[in-house]
mmCIF file of C-alpha atoms in Angstrom:
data_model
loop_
_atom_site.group_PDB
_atom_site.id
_atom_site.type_symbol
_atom_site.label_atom_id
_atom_site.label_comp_id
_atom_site.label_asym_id
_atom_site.label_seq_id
_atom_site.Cartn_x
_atom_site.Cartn_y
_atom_site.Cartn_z
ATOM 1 C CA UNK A 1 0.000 0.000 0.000
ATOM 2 C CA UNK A 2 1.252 3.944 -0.787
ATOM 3 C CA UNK A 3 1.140 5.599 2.065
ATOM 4 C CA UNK A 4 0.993 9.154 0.164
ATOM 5 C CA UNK A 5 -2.110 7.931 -1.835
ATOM 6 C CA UNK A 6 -4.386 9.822 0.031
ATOM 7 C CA UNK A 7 -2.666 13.095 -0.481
ATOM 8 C CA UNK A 8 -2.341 12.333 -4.200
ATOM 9 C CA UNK A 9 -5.342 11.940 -4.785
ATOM 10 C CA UNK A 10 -7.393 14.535 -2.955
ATOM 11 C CA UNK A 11 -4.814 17.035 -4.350
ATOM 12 C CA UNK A 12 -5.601 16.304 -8.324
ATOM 13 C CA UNK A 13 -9.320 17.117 -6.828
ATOM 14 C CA UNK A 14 -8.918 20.246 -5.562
ATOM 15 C CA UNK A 15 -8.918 21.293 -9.307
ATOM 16 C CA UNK A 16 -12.715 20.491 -10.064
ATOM 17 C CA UNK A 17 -15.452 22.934 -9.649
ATOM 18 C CA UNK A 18 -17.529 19.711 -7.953
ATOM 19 C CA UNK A 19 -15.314 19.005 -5.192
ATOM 20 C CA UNK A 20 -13.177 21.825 -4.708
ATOM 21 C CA UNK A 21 -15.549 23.021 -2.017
ATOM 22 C CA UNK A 22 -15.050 19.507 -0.280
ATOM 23 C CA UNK A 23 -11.118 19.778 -0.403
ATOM 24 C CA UNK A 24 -11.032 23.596 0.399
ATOM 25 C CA UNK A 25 -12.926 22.403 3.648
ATOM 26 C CA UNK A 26 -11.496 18.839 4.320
ATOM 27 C CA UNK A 27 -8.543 18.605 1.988
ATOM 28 C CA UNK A 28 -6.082 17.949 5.230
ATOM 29 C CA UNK A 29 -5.932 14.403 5.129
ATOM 30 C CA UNK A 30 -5.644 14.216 8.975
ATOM 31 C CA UNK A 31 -8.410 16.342 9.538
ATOM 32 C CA UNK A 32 -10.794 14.779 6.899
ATOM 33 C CA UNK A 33 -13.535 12.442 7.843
ATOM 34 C CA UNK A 34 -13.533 9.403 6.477
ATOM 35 C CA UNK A 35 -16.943 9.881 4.869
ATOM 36 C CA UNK A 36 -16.274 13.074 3.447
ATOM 37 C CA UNK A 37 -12.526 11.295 1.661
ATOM 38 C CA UNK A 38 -14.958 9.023 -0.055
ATOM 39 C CA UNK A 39 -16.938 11.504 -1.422
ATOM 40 C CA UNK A 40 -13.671 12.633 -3.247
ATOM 41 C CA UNK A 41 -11.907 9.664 -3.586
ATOM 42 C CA UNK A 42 -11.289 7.399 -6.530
ATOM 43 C CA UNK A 43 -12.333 4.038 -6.824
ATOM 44 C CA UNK A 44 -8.622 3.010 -6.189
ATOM 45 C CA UNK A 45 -8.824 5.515 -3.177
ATOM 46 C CA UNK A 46 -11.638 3.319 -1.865
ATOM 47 C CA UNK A 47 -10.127 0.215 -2.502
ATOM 48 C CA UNK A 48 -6.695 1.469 -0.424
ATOM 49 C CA UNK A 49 -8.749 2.501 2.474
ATOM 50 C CA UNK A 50 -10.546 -0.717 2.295
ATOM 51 C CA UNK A 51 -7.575 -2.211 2.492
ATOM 52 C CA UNK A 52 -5.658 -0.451 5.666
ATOM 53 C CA UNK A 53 -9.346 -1.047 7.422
ATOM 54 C CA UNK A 54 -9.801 -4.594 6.952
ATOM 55 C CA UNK A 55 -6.669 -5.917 5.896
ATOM 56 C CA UNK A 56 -4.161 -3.715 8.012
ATOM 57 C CA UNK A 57 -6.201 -4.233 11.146
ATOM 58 C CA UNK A 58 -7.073 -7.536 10.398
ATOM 59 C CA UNK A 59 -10.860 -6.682 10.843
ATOM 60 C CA UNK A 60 -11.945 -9.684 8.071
ATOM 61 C CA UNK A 61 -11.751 -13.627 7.940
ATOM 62 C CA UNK A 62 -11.863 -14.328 4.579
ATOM 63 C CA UNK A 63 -9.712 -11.537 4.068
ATOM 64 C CA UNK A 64 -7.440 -12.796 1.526
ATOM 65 C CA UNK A 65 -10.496 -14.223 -0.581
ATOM 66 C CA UNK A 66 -12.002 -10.908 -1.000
ATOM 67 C CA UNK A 67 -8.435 -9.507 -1.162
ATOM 68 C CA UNK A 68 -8.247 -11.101 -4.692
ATOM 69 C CA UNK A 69 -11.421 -10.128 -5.858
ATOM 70 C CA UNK A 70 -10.998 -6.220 -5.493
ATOM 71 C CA UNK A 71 -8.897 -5.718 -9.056
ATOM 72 C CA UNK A 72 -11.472 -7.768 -11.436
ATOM 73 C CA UNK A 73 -14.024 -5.574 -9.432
ATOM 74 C CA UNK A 74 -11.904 -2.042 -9.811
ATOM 75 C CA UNK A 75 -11.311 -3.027 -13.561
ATOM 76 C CA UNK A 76 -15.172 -4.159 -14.241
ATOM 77 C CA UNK A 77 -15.947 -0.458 -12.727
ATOM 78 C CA UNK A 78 -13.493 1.003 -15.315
ATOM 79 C CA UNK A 79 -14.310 -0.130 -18.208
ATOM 80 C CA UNK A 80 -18.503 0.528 -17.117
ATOM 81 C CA UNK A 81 -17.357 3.698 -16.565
ATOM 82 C CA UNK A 82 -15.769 4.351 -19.473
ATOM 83 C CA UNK A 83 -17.897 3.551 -21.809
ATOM 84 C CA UNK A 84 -15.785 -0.146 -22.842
ATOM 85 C CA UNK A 85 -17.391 -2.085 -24.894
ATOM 86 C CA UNK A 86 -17.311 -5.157 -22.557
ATOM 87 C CA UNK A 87 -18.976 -7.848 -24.909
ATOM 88 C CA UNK A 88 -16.614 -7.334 -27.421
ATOM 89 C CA UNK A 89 -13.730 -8.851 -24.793
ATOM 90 C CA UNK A 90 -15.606 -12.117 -24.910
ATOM 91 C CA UNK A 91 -12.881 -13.701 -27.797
ATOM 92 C CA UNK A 92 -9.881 -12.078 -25.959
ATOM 93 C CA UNK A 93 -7.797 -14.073 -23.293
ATOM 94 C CA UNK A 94 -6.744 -12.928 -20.177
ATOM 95 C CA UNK A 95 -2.797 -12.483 -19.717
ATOM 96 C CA UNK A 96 -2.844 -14.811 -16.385
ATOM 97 C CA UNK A 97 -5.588 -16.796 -15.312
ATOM 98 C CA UNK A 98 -6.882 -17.006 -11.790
ATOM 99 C CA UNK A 99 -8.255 -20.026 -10.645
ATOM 100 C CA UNK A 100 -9.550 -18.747 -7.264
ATOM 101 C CA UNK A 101 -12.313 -17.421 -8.830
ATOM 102 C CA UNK A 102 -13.314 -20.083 -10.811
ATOM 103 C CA UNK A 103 -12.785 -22.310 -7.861
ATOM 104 C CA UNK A 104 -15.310 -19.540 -6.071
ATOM 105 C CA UNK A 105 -17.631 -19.814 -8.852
ATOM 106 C CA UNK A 106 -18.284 -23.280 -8.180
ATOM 107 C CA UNK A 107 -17.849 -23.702 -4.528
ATOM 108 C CA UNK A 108 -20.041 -20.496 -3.503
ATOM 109 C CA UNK A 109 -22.185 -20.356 -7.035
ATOM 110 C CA UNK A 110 -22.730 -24.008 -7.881
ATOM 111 C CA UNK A 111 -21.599 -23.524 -11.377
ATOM 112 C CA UNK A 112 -20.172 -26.584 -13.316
ATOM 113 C CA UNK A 113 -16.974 -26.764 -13.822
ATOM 114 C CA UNK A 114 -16.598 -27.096 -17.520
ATOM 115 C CA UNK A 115 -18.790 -23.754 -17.674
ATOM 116 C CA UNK A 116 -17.131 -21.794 -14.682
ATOM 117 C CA UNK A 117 -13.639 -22.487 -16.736
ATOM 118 C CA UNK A 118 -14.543 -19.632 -19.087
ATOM 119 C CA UNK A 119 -13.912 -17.549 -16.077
ATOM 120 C CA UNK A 120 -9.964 -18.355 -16.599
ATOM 121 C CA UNK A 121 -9.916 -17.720 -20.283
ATOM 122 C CA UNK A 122 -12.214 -14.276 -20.711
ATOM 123 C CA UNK A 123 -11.517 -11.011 -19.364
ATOM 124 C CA UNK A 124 -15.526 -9.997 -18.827
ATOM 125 C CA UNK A 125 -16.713 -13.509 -17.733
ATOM 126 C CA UNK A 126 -13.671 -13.882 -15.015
ATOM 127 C CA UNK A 127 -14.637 -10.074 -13.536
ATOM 128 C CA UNK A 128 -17.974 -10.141 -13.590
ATOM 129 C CA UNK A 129 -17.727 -13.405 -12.045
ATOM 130 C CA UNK A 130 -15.870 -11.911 -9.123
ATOM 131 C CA UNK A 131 -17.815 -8.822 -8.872
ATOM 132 C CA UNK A 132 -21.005 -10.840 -7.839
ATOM 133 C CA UNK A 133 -18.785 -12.958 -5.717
ATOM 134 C CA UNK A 134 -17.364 -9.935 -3.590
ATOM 135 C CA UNK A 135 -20.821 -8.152 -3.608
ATOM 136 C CA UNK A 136 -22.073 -11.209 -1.966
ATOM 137 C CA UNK A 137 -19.076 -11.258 0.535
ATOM 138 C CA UNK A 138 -19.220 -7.432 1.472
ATOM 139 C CA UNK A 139 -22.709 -6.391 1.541
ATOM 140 C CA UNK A 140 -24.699 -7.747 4.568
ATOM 141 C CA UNK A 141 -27.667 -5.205 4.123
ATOM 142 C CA UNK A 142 -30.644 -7.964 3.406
ATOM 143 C CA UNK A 143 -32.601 -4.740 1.557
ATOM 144 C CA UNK A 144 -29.684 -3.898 -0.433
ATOM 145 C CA UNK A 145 -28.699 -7.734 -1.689
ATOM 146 C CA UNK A 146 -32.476 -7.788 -2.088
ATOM 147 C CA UNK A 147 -32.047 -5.025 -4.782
ATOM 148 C CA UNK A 148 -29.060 -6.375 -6.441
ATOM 149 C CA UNK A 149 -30.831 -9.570 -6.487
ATOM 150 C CA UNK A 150 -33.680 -8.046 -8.996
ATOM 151 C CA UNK A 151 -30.787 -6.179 -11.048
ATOM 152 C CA UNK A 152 -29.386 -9.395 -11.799
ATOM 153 C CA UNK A 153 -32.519 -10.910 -12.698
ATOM 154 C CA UNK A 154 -33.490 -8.155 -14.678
ATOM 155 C CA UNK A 155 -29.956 -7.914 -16.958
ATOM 156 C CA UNK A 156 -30.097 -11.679 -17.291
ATOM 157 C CA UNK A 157 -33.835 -11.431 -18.827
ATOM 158 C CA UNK A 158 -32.065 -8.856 -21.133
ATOM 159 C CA UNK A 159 -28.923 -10.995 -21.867
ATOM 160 C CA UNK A 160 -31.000 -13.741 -22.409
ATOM 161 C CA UNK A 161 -33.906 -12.402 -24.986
ATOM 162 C CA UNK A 162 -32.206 -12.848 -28.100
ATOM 163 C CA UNK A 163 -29.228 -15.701 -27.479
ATOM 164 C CA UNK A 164 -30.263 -17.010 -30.880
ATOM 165 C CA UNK A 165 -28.749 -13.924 -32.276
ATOM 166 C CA UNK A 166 -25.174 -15.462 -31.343
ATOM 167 C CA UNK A 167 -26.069 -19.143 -31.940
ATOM 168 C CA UNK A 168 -23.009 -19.609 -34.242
ATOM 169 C CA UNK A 169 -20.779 -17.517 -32.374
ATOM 170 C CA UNK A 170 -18.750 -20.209 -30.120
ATOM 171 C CA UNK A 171 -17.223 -17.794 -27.941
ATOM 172 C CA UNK A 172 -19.456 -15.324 -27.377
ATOM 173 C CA UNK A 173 -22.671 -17.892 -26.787
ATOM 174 C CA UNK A 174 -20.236 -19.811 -24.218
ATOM 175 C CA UNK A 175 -19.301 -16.747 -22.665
ATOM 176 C CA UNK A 176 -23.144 -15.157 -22.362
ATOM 177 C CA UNK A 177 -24.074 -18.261 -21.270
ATOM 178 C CA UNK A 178 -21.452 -18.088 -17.831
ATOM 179 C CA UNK A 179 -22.422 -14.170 -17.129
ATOM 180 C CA UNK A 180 -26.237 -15.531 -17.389
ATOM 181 C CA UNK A 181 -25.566 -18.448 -14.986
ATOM 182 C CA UNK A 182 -23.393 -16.358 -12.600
ATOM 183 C CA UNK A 183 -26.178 -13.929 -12.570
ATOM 184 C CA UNK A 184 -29.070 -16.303 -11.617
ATOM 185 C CA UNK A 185 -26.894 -18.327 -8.835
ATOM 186 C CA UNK A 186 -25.926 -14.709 -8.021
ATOM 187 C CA UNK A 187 -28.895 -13.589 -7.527
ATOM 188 C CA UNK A 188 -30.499 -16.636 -5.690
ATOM 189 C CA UNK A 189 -27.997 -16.187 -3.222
ATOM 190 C CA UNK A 190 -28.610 -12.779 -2.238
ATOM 191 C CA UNK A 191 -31.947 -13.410 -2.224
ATOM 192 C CA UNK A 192 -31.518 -16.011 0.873
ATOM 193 C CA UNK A 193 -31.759 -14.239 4.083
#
């Protein structure tokens, strides 16, 4: 971990006419309040503080299993929010596989194992994968894995309403057909109180 992230980071906000109030107010990193840093903070910013709280002070159990699930999660939320077309990554391979979240996927998902190997080959399949597996981990809130639940249910219905389209596409039926399972187990398991 960077020790100086924190400072890094709220100083390239000071800059913006939507948080420069925040940082003229708060900006002193030992004077800020935690909840007021993540109003200015980057994704990465969140992840490091994450880290030093749960990690550092050894707060979690399964900390190393959600420890390993934070960069497919940080890179999903990248390429969302820039505008990446995701699908498209479906034929590409990833550089190194991770079989801890395949293994995940089937242990914690109950997805077969020929299936839940796609999560070792494609870039979208393997984050999305453990997006929905640290969501499950993290969020305790029975209203809020309640919602997510029906999100998932209602982007698999629209995954799912014209897989003919892609019938003779090899890789890209394979690969909807993981993100649609990971979504219903997904979504059956934050559904269980």
């Amino acid at each position: 971990m960077d020790p100086d992230h924190t400072e890094r980071s709220l100083a390239g906000l000071g800059g913006s006419s939507y948080t420069r109030g925040l940082v003229e107010k708060y900006g002193d990193p030992g004077h800020m309040a935690v909840w007021s840093y993540l109003e200015l903070a980057s994704i990465g910013g969140v992840i490091s503080l994450y880290k030093y709280y749960v990690f550092e002070r050894q707060a979690m159990k399964d900390e190393e299993a959600v420890k390993g699930l934070l960069f497919p999660t940080k890179a999903l939320r990248n390429a969302a929010a820039h505008n990446g077309n995701m699908l498209s990554a479906l034929g590409s391979k990833l550089r190194k596989s991770v079989g801890s979240i395949s293994r995940m996927a089937v242990e914690e998902l109950g997805i077969d194992r020929e299936l839940v190997s796609l999560t070792k080959r494609a870039p979208i399949v393997h984050d999305f994968t453990a997006l929905a597996l640290c969501y499950m981990r993290l969020v305790k809130s029975e209203d809020a894995r309640g919602d997510a639940a029906e999100r998932l249910r209602a982007l698999r219905r629209r995954f799912m309403a014209h897989k003919g389209y892609f019938s003779k596409q090899g890789e890209l039926k394979n690969g909807l057909a993981m993100l649609s399972e990971v979504m219903d187990r997904a979504a059956d398991r934050l559904s269980r109180p």
